Amino acid sequence: MIDMYNKNYIDEKTQVYTEILDEIDSTNEEAKRRIKEGASKDFVLVARKQTAGKGRKGRSFYSPKDTGIYLTFTHFTYEAAEDVLKVTVATSVIAAKAIKDALNIDCGIKWVNDLYYNGKKVSGTLCEYIFKGTYENIRNAVIVGIGINLSTEDFPEEISGKAGALISADNNSSCCDDIVIGISNGLNLFFENCDLNAYMPLYKKLSVVIGREVELSDASGFVDKGTVEDFDEEGAIIIRKISGELKRYDSGEISLMLNQNQ
Ligand code: BTN
């Protein structure tokens, strides 16, 4: 069903090069290889299939051929450190907007970066930061990897209850190019000044967790519980504990408690 990107192109306005790959292990990994080989201008890689798509927290991202969008936007910067949380938060808004514009579908956002539709996760973002010097490159780079399940079916058993798609496999909508261009241009605009303020109102509006009871956990095994009160200007989550105390977290993963969808 996918119209899919039959050519590589350079965007006239932004001069960002977009390359379409038939098959790759992971567009994020390929971006790193290109940096290592000396790439120095922002570029976008889009794959029709990934054989080893990566998710956050070491998970994999199911990426079968021509059923989803697997995209990595690489941005080079002279800044000392781009705030990965800010980029991740802005990316969710940018992806949700690109999906809305192309398909008229409203996705919800689960902090930090997951997009939900009909109670199922349809998209996620994996941002990675390459520090200058890692590959003897002169600049730092932010690698923004976005996966969208467009018409993906038959998910692996371990995610089949949680993962979903935006449209059905027999839908002939040719929306891929529009979504890719929407995301590319959106990220390009964000990287002009990395100002998250312009994105937070829509992020909060689309949030499916504000006012919900959640459990927050991090890689070290730390767990906290409370009700989501808000997000701050840096994209961190503010949780109100049962005691009434407000806690701010700028990393970790939340899951909705009780019978709420997550
Ligand atoms: C997550 O939900 O945990 C993040 C998923 C990110 C998947 C995308 S697909 C394009 C890019 N290449 C990868 O290997 N991962 C990201």
PDB file of C-alpha atoms and ligand atoms in Angstrom:
ATOM      1  CA  MET A   1       0.000   0.000   0.000  1.00  0.00           C
ATOM      2  CA  ILE A   2       2.874   2.329   0.517  1.00  0.00           C
ATOM      3  CA  ASP A   3       3.597   4.839  -2.239  1.00  0.00           C
ATOM      4  CA  MET A   4       7.035   4.859  -0.862  1.00  0.00           C
ATOM      5  CA  TYR A   5       9.648   7.235  -1.688  1.00  0.00           C
ATOM      6  CA  ASN A   6      11.004   6.342  -5.036  1.00  0.00           C
ATOM      7  CA  LYS A   7      13.799   8.846  -5.045  1.00  0.00           C
ATOM      8  CA  ASN A   8      16.442  10.491  -2.913  1.00  0.00           C
ATOM      9  CA  TYR A   9      16.175  14.252  -2.828  1.00  0.00           C
ATOM     10  CA  ILE A  10      17.581  17.494  -1.482  1.00  0.00           C
ATOM     11  CA  ASP A  11      14.939  19.803  -0.021  1.00  0.00           C
ATOM     12  CA  GLU A  12      15.161  23.093  -1.925  1.00  0.00           C
ATOM     13  CA  LYS A  13      14.511  25.281   1.085  1.00  0.00           C
ATOM     14  CA  THR A  14      16.413  23.504   3.844  1.00  0.00           C
ATOM     15  CA  GLN A  15      19.045  21.802   1.653  1.00  0.00           C
ATOM     16  CA  VAL A  16      18.646  18.677   3.801  1.00  0.00           C
ATOM     17  CA  TYR A  17      19.426  15.491   1.881  1.00  0.00           C
ATOM     18  CA  THR A  18      16.963  12.610   2.224  1.00  0.00           C
ATOM     19  CA  GLU A  19      18.004   9.118   1.186  1.00  0.00           C
ATOM     20  CA  ILE A  20      15.660   6.176   0.800  1.00  0.00           C
ATOM     21  CA  LEU A  21      17.130   2.791   1.685  1.00  0.00           C
ATOM     22  CA  ASP A  22      15.568  -0.462   0.589  1.00  0.00           C
ATOM     23  CA  GLU A  23      16.721  -2.382   3.626  1.00  0.00           C
ATOM     24  CA  ILE A  24      19.066  -1.641   6.524  1.00  0.00           C
ATOM     25  CA  ASP A  25      19.713  -2.994   9.993  1.00  0.00           C
ATOM     26  CA  SER A  26      18.761   0.290  11.668  1.00  0.00           C
ATOM     27  CA  THR A  27      18.589   3.809  10.261  1.00  0.00           C
ATOM     28  CA  ASN A  28      20.105   5.117  13.538  1.00  0.00           C
ATOM     29  CA  GLU A  29      23.058   2.736  13.180  1.00  0.00           C
ATOM     30  CA  GLU A  30      23.459   3.660   9.521  1.00  0.00           C
ATOM     31  CA  ALA A  31      23.446   7.352  10.498  1.00  0.00           C
ATOM     32  CA  LYS A  32      26.283   6.665  12.948  1.00  0.00           C
ATOM     33  CA  ARG A  33      28.256   4.864  10.231  1.00  0.00           C
ATOM     34  CA  ARG A  34      27.777   7.857   7.910  1.00  0.00           C
ATOM     35  CA  ILE A  35      29.021  10.218  10.634  1.00  0.00           C
ATOM     36  CA  LYS A  36      31.999   7.981  11.182  1.00  0.00           C
ATOM     37  CA  GLU A  37      32.689   8.096   7.436  1.00  0.00           C
ATOM     38  CA  GLY A  38      32.717  11.900   7.556  1.00  0.00           C
ATOM     39  CA  ALA A  39      29.174  13.154   6.913  1.00  0.00           C
ATOM     40  CA  SER A  40      28.999  16.734   8.117  1.00  0.00           C
ATOM     41  CA  LYS A  41      25.684  18.156   6.914  1.00  0.00           C
ATOM     42  CA  ASP A  42      22.236  17.332   8.302  1.00  0.00           C
ATOM     43  CA  PHE A  43      20.680  14.361   6.519  1.00  0.00           C
ATOM     44  CA  VAL A  44      17.651  12.096   6.664  1.00  0.00           C
ATOM     45  CA  LEU A  45      17.617   8.338   6.138  1.00  0.00           C
ATOM     46  CA  VAL A  46      14.359   6.513   5.513  1.00  0.00           C
ATOM     47  CA  ALA A  47      14.243   2.724   5.227  1.00  0.00           C
ATOM     48  CA  ARG A  48      11.522   0.591   3.689  1.00  0.00           C
ATOM     49  CA  LYS A  49      12.542  -2.171   6.072  1.00  0.00           C
ATOM     50  CA  GLN A  50      14.814  -2.528   9.105  1.00  0.00           C
ATOM     51  CA  THR A  51      16.249  -5.883  10.063  1.00  0.00           C
ATOM     52  CA  ALA A  52      17.398  -4.760  13.507  1.00  0.00           C
ATOM     53  CA  GLY A  53      15.301  -1.684  14.332  1.00  0.00           C
ATOM     54  CA  LYS A  54      16.153  -0.356  17.788  1.00  0.00           C
ATOM     55  CA  GLY A  55      13.793   0.978  20.419  1.00  0.00           C
ATOM     56  CA  ARG A  56      14.478   2.716  23.721  1.00  0.00           C
ATOM     57  CA  LYS A  57      15.876   0.814  26.703  1.00  0.00           C
ATOM     58  CA  GLY A  58      17.576  -1.738  24.461  1.00  0.00           C
ATOM     59  CA  ARG A  59      14.301  -2.988  23.017  1.00  0.00           C
ATOM     60  CA  SER A  60      13.845  -3.761  19.339  1.00  0.00           C
ATOM     61  CA  PHE A  61      11.490  -1.937  16.983  1.00  0.00           C
ATOM     62  CA  TYR A  62       9.504  -4.208  14.661  1.00  0.00           C
ATOM     63  CA  SER A  63      10.062  -2.809  11.161  1.00  0.00           C
ATOM     64  CA  PRO A  64       8.635  -5.052   8.400  1.00  0.00           C
ATOM     65  CA  LYS A  65       8.836  -3.990   4.766  1.00  0.00           C
ATOM     66  CA  ASP A  66       6.619  -1.206   3.442  1.00  0.00           C
ATOM     67  CA  THR A  67       4.234  -1.094   6.363  1.00  0.00           C
ATOM     68  CA  GLY A  68       5.768   1.690   8.399  1.00  0.00           C
ATOM     69  CA  ILE A  69       7.984   4.735   8.379  1.00  0.00           C
ATOM     70  CA  TYR A  70      11.477   4.166   9.748  1.00  0.00           C
ATOM     71  CA  LEU A  71      13.278   7.484   9.662  1.00  0.00           C
ATOM     72  CA  THR A  72      16.410   9.003  11.161  1.00  0.00           C
ATOM     73  CA  PHE A  73      17.089  12.730  11.068  1.00  0.00           C
ATOM     74  CA  THR A  74      20.733  13.559  11.837  1.00  0.00           C
ATOM     75  CA  HIS A  75      21.471  17.094  12.966  1.00  0.00           C
ATOM     76  CA  PHE A  76      25.004  18.423  13.404  1.00  0.00           C
ATOM     77  CA  THR A  77      25.544  21.187  15.889  1.00  0.00           C
ATOM     78  CA  TYR A  78      28.331  23.345  17.337  1.00  0.00           C
ATOM     79  CA  GLU A  79      26.429  23.551  20.606  1.00  0.00           C
ATOM     80  CA  ALA A  80      28.091  21.796  23.528  1.00  0.00           C
ATOM     81  CA  ALA A  81      25.129  19.604  24.311  1.00  0.00           C
ATOM     82  CA  GLU A  82      21.713  19.456  22.787  1.00  0.00           C
ATOM     83  CA  ASP A  83      19.149  18.500  25.369  1.00  0.00           C
ATOM     84  CA  VAL A  84      17.985  15.042  24.312  1.00  0.00           C
ATOM     85  CA  LEU A  85      14.797  15.287  26.407  1.00  0.00           C
ATOM     86  CA  LYS A  86      13.820  18.506  24.647  1.00  0.00           C
ATOM     87  CA  VAL A  87      14.458  16.975  21.228  1.00  0.00           C
ATOM     88  CA  THR A  88      12.455  13.882  22.136  1.00  0.00           C
ATOM     89  CA  VAL A  89       9.499  15.910  23.412  1.00  0.00           C
ATOM     90  CA  ALA A  90       9.483  18.202  20.364  1.00  0.00           C
ATOM     91  CA  THR A  91       9.728  15.193  18.057  1.00  0.00           C
ATOM     92  CA  SER A  92       6.530  13.659  19.473  1.00  0.00           C
ATOM     93  CA  VAL A  93       4.645  16.851  18.691  1.00  0.00           C
ATOM     94  CA  ILE A  94       6.198  17.106  15.229  1.00  0.00           C
ATOM     95  CA  ALA A  95       5.362  13.466  14.395  1.00  0.00           C
ATOM     96  CA  ALA A  96       1.806  13.789  15.748  1.00  0.00           C
ATOM     97  CA  LYS A  97       1.290  16.915  13.655  1.00  0.00           C
ATOM     98  CA  ALA A  98       2.702  15.282  10.499  1.00  0.00           C
ATOM     99  CA  ILE A  99       0.327  12.330  11.009  1.00  0.00           C
ATOM    100  CA  LYS A 100      -2.634  14.649  11.583  1.00  0.00           C
ATOM    101  CA  ASP A 101      -1.831  16.689   8.465  1.00  0.00           C
ATOM    102  CA  ALA A 102      -1.353  13.632   6.240  1.00  0.00           C
ATOM    103  CA  LEU A 103      -4.058  11.313   7.565  1.00  0.00           C
ATOM    104  CA  ASN A 104      -6.329  13.481   9.717  1.00  0.00           C
ATOM    105  CA  ILE A 105      -5.688  11.092  12.600  1.00  0.00           C
ATOM    106  CA  ASP A 106      -5.359  12.424  16.139  1.00  0.00           C
ATOM    107  CA  CYS A 107      -2.679  10.610  18.149  1.00  0.00           C
ATOM    108  CA  GLY A 108      -2.213  10.939  21.886  1.00  0.00           C
ATOM    109  CA  ILE A 109       1.234  11.318  23.459  1.00  0.00           C
ATOM    110  CA  LYS A 110       2.471   9.237  26.378  1.00  0.00           C
ATOM    111  CA  TRP A 111       5.520  10.842  28.030  1.00  0.00           C
ATOM    112  CA  VAL A 112       8.113  10.931  26.803  1.00  0.00           C
ATOM    113  CA  ASN A 113       7.729  10.085  23.185  1.00  0.00           C
ATOM    114  CA  ASP A 114       5.174   7.379  22.479  1.00  0.00           C
ATOM    115  CA  LEU A 115       2.259   8.104  20.163  1.00  0.00           C
ATOM    116  CA  TYR A 116      -0.981   6.255  20.793  1.00  0.00           C
ATOM    117  CA  TYR A 117      -4.012   5.676  18.622  1.00  0.00           C
ATOM    118  CA  ASN A 118      -7.053   3.647  19.650  1.00  0.00           C
ATOM    119  CA  GLY A 119      -5.289   2.669  22.866  1.00  0.00           C
ATOM    120  CA  LYS A 120      -2.272   1.150  21.087  1.00  0.00           C
ATOM    121  CA  LYS A 121       1.252   2.443  20.585  1.00  0.00           C
ATOM    122  CA  VAL A 122       1.746   3.435  16.956  1.00  0.00           C
ATOM    123  CA  SER A 123       5.009   5.364  17.106  1.00  0.00           C
ATOM    124  CA  GLY A 124       8.139   5.899  19.160  1.00  0.00           C
ATOM    125  CA  THR A 125      11.301   7.987  19.034  1.00  0.00           C
ATOM    126  CA  LEU A 126      14.862   6.978  19.860  1.00  0.00           C
ATOM    127  CA  CYS A 127      17.152  10.005  20.183  1.00  0.00           C
ATOM    128  CA  GLU A 128      20.884   9.393  20.415  1.00  0.00           C
ATOM    129  CA  TYR A 129      23.639  11.892  20.942  1.00  0.00           C
ATOM    130  CA  ILE A 130      27.059  11.587  19.331  1.00  0.00           C
ATOM    131  CA  PHE A 131      29.658  13.700  21.091  1.00  0.00           C
ATOM    132  CA  LYS A 132      32.331  15.365  19.037  1.00  0.00           C
ATOM    133  CA  GLY A 133      35.436  13.286  19.187  1.00  0.00           C
ATOM    134  CA  THR A 134      33.532  10.004  19.204  1.00  0.00           C
ATOM    135  CA  TYR A 135      34.406   9.529  15.547  1.00  0.00           C
ATOM    136  CA  GLU A 136      36.971  12.311  15.255  1.00  0.00           C
ATOM    137  CA  ASN A 137      34.183  14.425  13.893  1.00  0.00           C
ATOM    138  CA  ILE A 138      34.360  18.161  14.404  1.00  0.00           C
ATOM    139  CA  ARG A 139      30.816  18.597  15.625  1.00  0.00           C
ATOM    140  CA  ASN A 140      28.299  16.970  17.923  1.00  0.00           C
ATOM    141  CA  ALA A 141      25.352  15.262  16.313  1.00  0.00           C
ATOM    142  CA  VAL A 142      21.842  14.467  17.437  1.00  0.00           C
ATOM    143  CA  ILE A 143      20.343  11.374  15.854  1.00  0.00           C
ATOM    144  CA  VAL A 144      16.543  11.379  15.946  1.00  0.00           C
ATOM    145  CA  GLY A 145      15.077   7.998  15.016  1.00  0.00           C
ATOM    146  CA  ILE A 146      11.320   7.795  14.535  1.00  0.00           C
ATOM    147  CA  GLY A 147       9.331   4.652  13.873  1.00  0.00           C
ATOM    148  CA  ILE A 148       5.662   4.819  12.844  1.00  0.00           C
ATOM    149  CA  ASN A 149       3.452   1.757  12.408  1.00  0.00           C
ATOM    150  CA  LEU A 150       1.432   2.831   9.427  1.00  0.00           C
ATOM    151  CA  SER A 151      -0.305  -0.384   8.425  1.00  0.00           C
ATOM    152  CA  THR A 152       1.830  -2.882  10.334  1.00  0.00           C
ATOM    153  CA  GLU A 153       0.108  -6.164  11.232  1.00  0.00           C
ATOM    154  CA  ASP A 154       1.109  -9.417  12.880  1.00  0.00           C
ATOM    155  CA  PHE A 155       3.272  -7.892  15.594  1.00  0.00           C
ATOM    156  CA  PRO A 156       5.572 -10.232  17.553  1.00  0.00           C
ATOM    157  CA  GLU A 157       3.699 -11.875  20.417  1.00  0.00           C
ATOM    158  CA  GLU A 158       5.415  -9.875  23.159  1.00  0.00           C
ATOM    159  CA  ILE A 159       4.055  -6.582  21.828  1.00  0.00           C
ATOM    160  CA  SER A 160       0.889  -7.714  20.042  1.00  0.00           C
ATOM    161  CA  GLY A 161      -1.397  -6.479  22.824  1.00  0.00           C
ATOM    162  CA  LYS A 162       0.210  -3.059  23.012  1.00  0.00           C
ATOM    163  CA  ALA A 163       1.256  -2.167  19.464  1.00  0.00           C
ATOM    164  CA  GLY A 164      -1.115  -0.969  16.777  1.00  0.00           C
ATOM    165  CA  ALA A 165      -1.183   0.746  13.406  1.00  0.00           C
ATOM    166  CA  LEU A 166      -2.678   3.936  12.027  1.00  0.00           C
ATOM    167  CA  ILE A 167      -4.448   2.535   8.962  1.00  0.00           C
ATOM    168  CA  SER A 168      -5.430  -0.857   7.600  1.00  0.00           C
ATOM    169  CA  ALA A 169      -3.213  -2.751   5.160  1.00  0.00           C
ATOM    170  CA  ASP A 170      -5.735  -2.414   2.307  1.00  0.00           C
ATOM    171  CA  ASN A 171      -5.885   1.358   2.662  1.00  0.00           C
ATOM    172  CA  ASN A 172      -4.420   2.874  -0.496  1.00  0.00           C
ATOM    173  CA  SER A 173      -3.589   6.194   1.039  1.00  0.00           C
ATOM    174  CA  SER A 174      -0.286   7.527  -0.224  1.00  0.00           C
ATOM    175  CA  CYS A 175       0.777   9.432   2.815  1.00  0.00           C
ATOM    176  CA  CYS A 176       4.376   8.354   3.435  1.00  0.00           C
ATOM    177  CA  ASP A 177       6.036  11.162   1.542  1.00  0.00           C
ATOM    178  CA  ASP A 178       3.849  13.736   3.270  1.00  0.00           C
ATOM    179  CA  ILE A 179       4.650  12.337   6.709  1.00  0.00           C
ATOM    180  CA  VAL A 180       8.384  12.144   5.978  1.00  0.00           C
ATOM    181  CA  ILE A 181       8.444  15.713   4.653  1.00  0.00           C
ATOM    182  CA  GLY A 182       6.302  16.942   7.558  1.00  0.00           C
ATOM    183  CA  ILE A 183       8.684  15.399  10.100  1.00  0.00           C
ATOM    184  CA  SER A 184      11.811  16.553   8.279  1.00  0.00           C
ATOM    185  CA  ASN A 185      10.658  20.145   7.935  1.00  0.00           C
ATOM    186  CA  GLY A 186       9.315  20.136  11.488  1.00  0.00           C
ATOM    187  CA  LEU A 187      12.634  18.978  12.945  1.00  0.00           C
ATOM    188  CA  ASN A 188      14.562  21.378  10.766  1.00  0.00           C
ATOM    189  CA  LEU A 189      12.477  24.235  12.159  1.00  0.00           C
ATOM    190  CA  PHE A 190      12.908  23.022  15.744  1.00  0.00           C
ATOM    191  CA  PHE A 191      16.695  22.814  15.354  1.00  0.00           C
ATOM    192  CA  GLU A 192      16.840  26.475  14.294  1.00  0.00           C
ATOM    193  CA  ASN A 193      16.675  27.471  17.961  1.00  0.00           C
ATOM    194  CA  CYS A 194      15.686  24.345  19.967  1.00  0.00           C
ATOM    195  CA  ASP A 195      13.023  26.369  21.769  1.00  0.00           C
ATOM    196  CA  LEU A 196      10.615  23.897  23.329  1.00  0.00           C
ATOM    197  CA  ASN A 197       8.181  26.586  24.483  1.00  0.00           C
ATOM    198  CA  ALA A 198       6.447  26.658  21.131  1.00  0.00           C
ATOM    199  CA  TYR A 199       5.782  22.898  21.372  1.00  0.00           C
ATOM    200  CA  MET A 200       4.658  22.477  24.978  1.00  0.00           C
ATOM    201  CA  PRO A 201       1.040  23.685  24.578  1.00  0.00           C
ATOM    202  CA  LEU A 202       0.316  21.054  21.912  1.00  0.00           C
ATOM    203  CA  TYR A 203       2.334  18.448  23.820  1.00  0.00           C
ATOM    204  CA  LYS A 204       0.127  18.995  26.881  1.00  0.00           C
ATOM    205  CA  LYS A 205      -3.038  19.045  24.796  1.00  0.00           C
ATOM    206  CA  LEU A 206      -2.197  15.698  23.194  1.00  0.00           C
ATOM    207  CA  SER A 207      -0.956  14.126  26.422  1.00  0.00           C
ATOM    208  CA  VAL A 208      -2.891  11.023  27.440  1.00  0.00           C
ATOM    209  CA  VAL A 209      -1.360  10.961  30.916  1.00  0.00           C
ATOM    210  CA  ILE A 210      -2.146  14.336  32.514  1.00  0.00           C
ATOM    211  CA  GLY A 211      -4.389  13.652  35.511  1.00  0.00           C
ATOM    212  CA  ARG A 212      -3.740   9.903  35.310  1.00  0.00           C
ATOM    213  CA  GLU A 213      -2.189   7.675  37.928  1.00  0.00           C
ATOM    214  CA  VAL A 214       1.176   6.373  36.779  1.00  0.00           C
ATOM    215  CA  GLU A 215       4.130   4.352  37.889  1.00  0.00           C
ATOM    216  CA  LEU A 216       7.509   5.769  36.893  1.00  0.00           C
ATOM    217  CA  SER A 217      10.545   3.523  36.712  1.00  0.00           C
ATOM    218  CA  ASP A 218      14.124   3.955  35.604  1.00  0.00           C
ATOM    219  CA  ALA A 219      16.923   1.646  34.525  1.00  0.00           C
ATOM    220  CA  SER A 220      18.337   1.424  38.048  1.00  0.00           C
ATOM    221  CA  GLY A 221      15.116  -0.173  39.314  1.00  0.00           C
ATOM    222  CA  PHE A 222      13.884   2.999  41.003  1.00  0.00           C
ATOM    223  CA  VAL A 223      10.075   3.218  41.048  1.00  0.00           C
ATOM    224  CA  ASP A 224       7.758   6.079  42.035  1.00  0.00           C
ATOM    225  CA  LYS A 225       3.995   6.452  41.856  1.00  0.00           C
ATOM    226  CA  GLY A 226       1.633   9.378  41.604  1.00  0.00           C
ATOM    227  CA  THR A 227      -0.735  11.387  39.464  1.00  0.00           C
ATOM    228  CA  VAL A 228       0.628  13.334  36.508  1.00  0.00           C
ATOM    229  CA  GLU A 229       0.254  17.020  37.290  1.00  0.00           C
ATOM    230  CA  ASP A 230       2.058  18.681  34.395  1.00  0.00           C
ATOM    231  CA  PHE A 231       5.202  18.902  32.262  1.00  0.00           C
ATOM    232  CA  ASP A 232       7.701  21.718  32.685  1.00  0.00           C
ATOM    233  CA  GLU A 233       9.336  23.901  30.030  1.00  0.00           C
ATOM    234  CA  GLU A 234      12.120  21.343  29.565  1.00  0.00           C
ATOM    235  CA  GLY A 235       9.725  18.470  28.977  1.00  0.00           C
ATOM    236  CA  ALA A 236      10.238  16.889  32.402  1.00  0.00           C
ATOM    237  CA  ILE A 237       7.213  15.250  34.025  1.00  0.00           C
ATOM    238  CA  ILE A 238       5.742  16.541  37.294  1.00  0.00           C
ATOM    239  CA  ILE A 239       4.066  13.910  39.439  1.00  0.00           C
ATOM    240  CA  ARG A 240       1.952  14.526  42.541  1.00  0.00           C
ATOM    241  CA  LYS A 241       2.485  11.791  45.079  1.00  0.00           C
ATOM    242  CA  ILE A 242      -0.281  10.579  47.397  1.00  0.00           C
ATOM    243  CA  SER A 243       1.376  12.659  50.136  1.00  0.00           C
ATOM    244  CA  GLY A 244       0.739  15.743  47.992  1.00  0.00           C
ATOM    245  CA  GLU A 245       4.436  16.249  47.315  1.00  0.00           C
ATOM    246  CA  LEU A 246       5.361  17.227  43.742  1.00  0.00           C
ATOM    247  CA  LYS A 247       8.272  15.373  42.118  1.00  0.00           C
ATOM    248  CA  ARG A 248      10.013  16.236  38.837  1.00  0.00           C
ATOM    249  CA  TYR A 249      11.588  13.584  36.637  1.00  0.00           C
ATOM    250  CA  ASP A 250      13.541  14.225  33.457  1.00  0.00           C
ATOM    251  CA  SER A 251      14.101  10.566  32.613  1.00  0.00           C
ATOM    252  CA  GLY A 252      12.482   7.212  33.142  1.00  0.00           C
ATOM    253  CA  GLU A 253       9.464   5.478  31.738  1.00  0.00           C
ATOM    254  CA  ILE A 254       5.875   5.636  32.904  1.00  0.00           C
ATOM    255  CA  SER A 255       3.110   3.093  32.770  1.00  0.00           C
ATOM    256  CA  LEU A 256      -0.517   3.825  33.485  1.00  0.00           C
ATOM    257  CA  MET A 257      -1.893   2.081  36.541  1.00  0.00           C
ATOM    258  CA  LEU A 258      -5.035  -0.020  37.035  1.00  0.00           C
ATOM    259  CA  ASN A 259      -7.047  -0.766  33.901  1.00  0.00           C
ATOM    260  CA  GLN A 260      -5.965   2.252  31.984  1.00  0.00           C
ATOM    261  CA  ASN A 261      -4.584   1.667  28.493  1.00  0.00           C
ATOM    262  CA  GLN A 262      -0.875   2.241  28.088  1.00  0.00           C
TER     263      GLN A 262
HETATM  264  C1  BTN B   1      10.723   3.278  20.965  1.00  0.00           C
HETATM  265  O1  BTN B   1       9.494   3.327  20.818  1.00  0.00           O
HETATM  266  O2  BTN B   1      11.247   2.665  21.890  1.00  0.00           O
HETATM  267  C2  BTN B   1      11.571   3.983  19.964  1.00  0.00           C
HETATM  268  C3  BTN B   1      11.452   3.353  18.591  1.00  0.00           C
HETATM  269  C4  BTN B   1      12.317   4.049  17.548  1.00  0.00           C
HETATM  270  C5  BTN B   1      12.313   3.309  16.246  1.00  0.00           C
HETATM  271  C6  BTN B   1      12.992   4.078  15.160  1.00  0.00           C
HETATM  272  S1  BTN B   1      12.711   3.394  13.565  1.00  0.00           S
HETATM  273  C7  BTN B   1      13.902   4.438  12.884  1.00  0.00           C
HETATM  274  C8  BTN B   1      15.047   4.493  13.850  1.00  0.00           C
HETATM  275  N1  BTN B   1      15.950   3.385  13.640  1.00  0.00           N
HETATM  276  C9  BTN B   1      15.969   2.559  14.685  1.00  0.00           C
HETATM  277  O3  BTN B   1      16.667   1.523  14.756  1.00  0.00           O
HETATM  278  N2  BTN B   1      15.158   2.996  15.650  1.00  0.00           N
HETATM  279  C10 BTN B   1      14.501   4.219  15.264  1.00  0.00           C
END
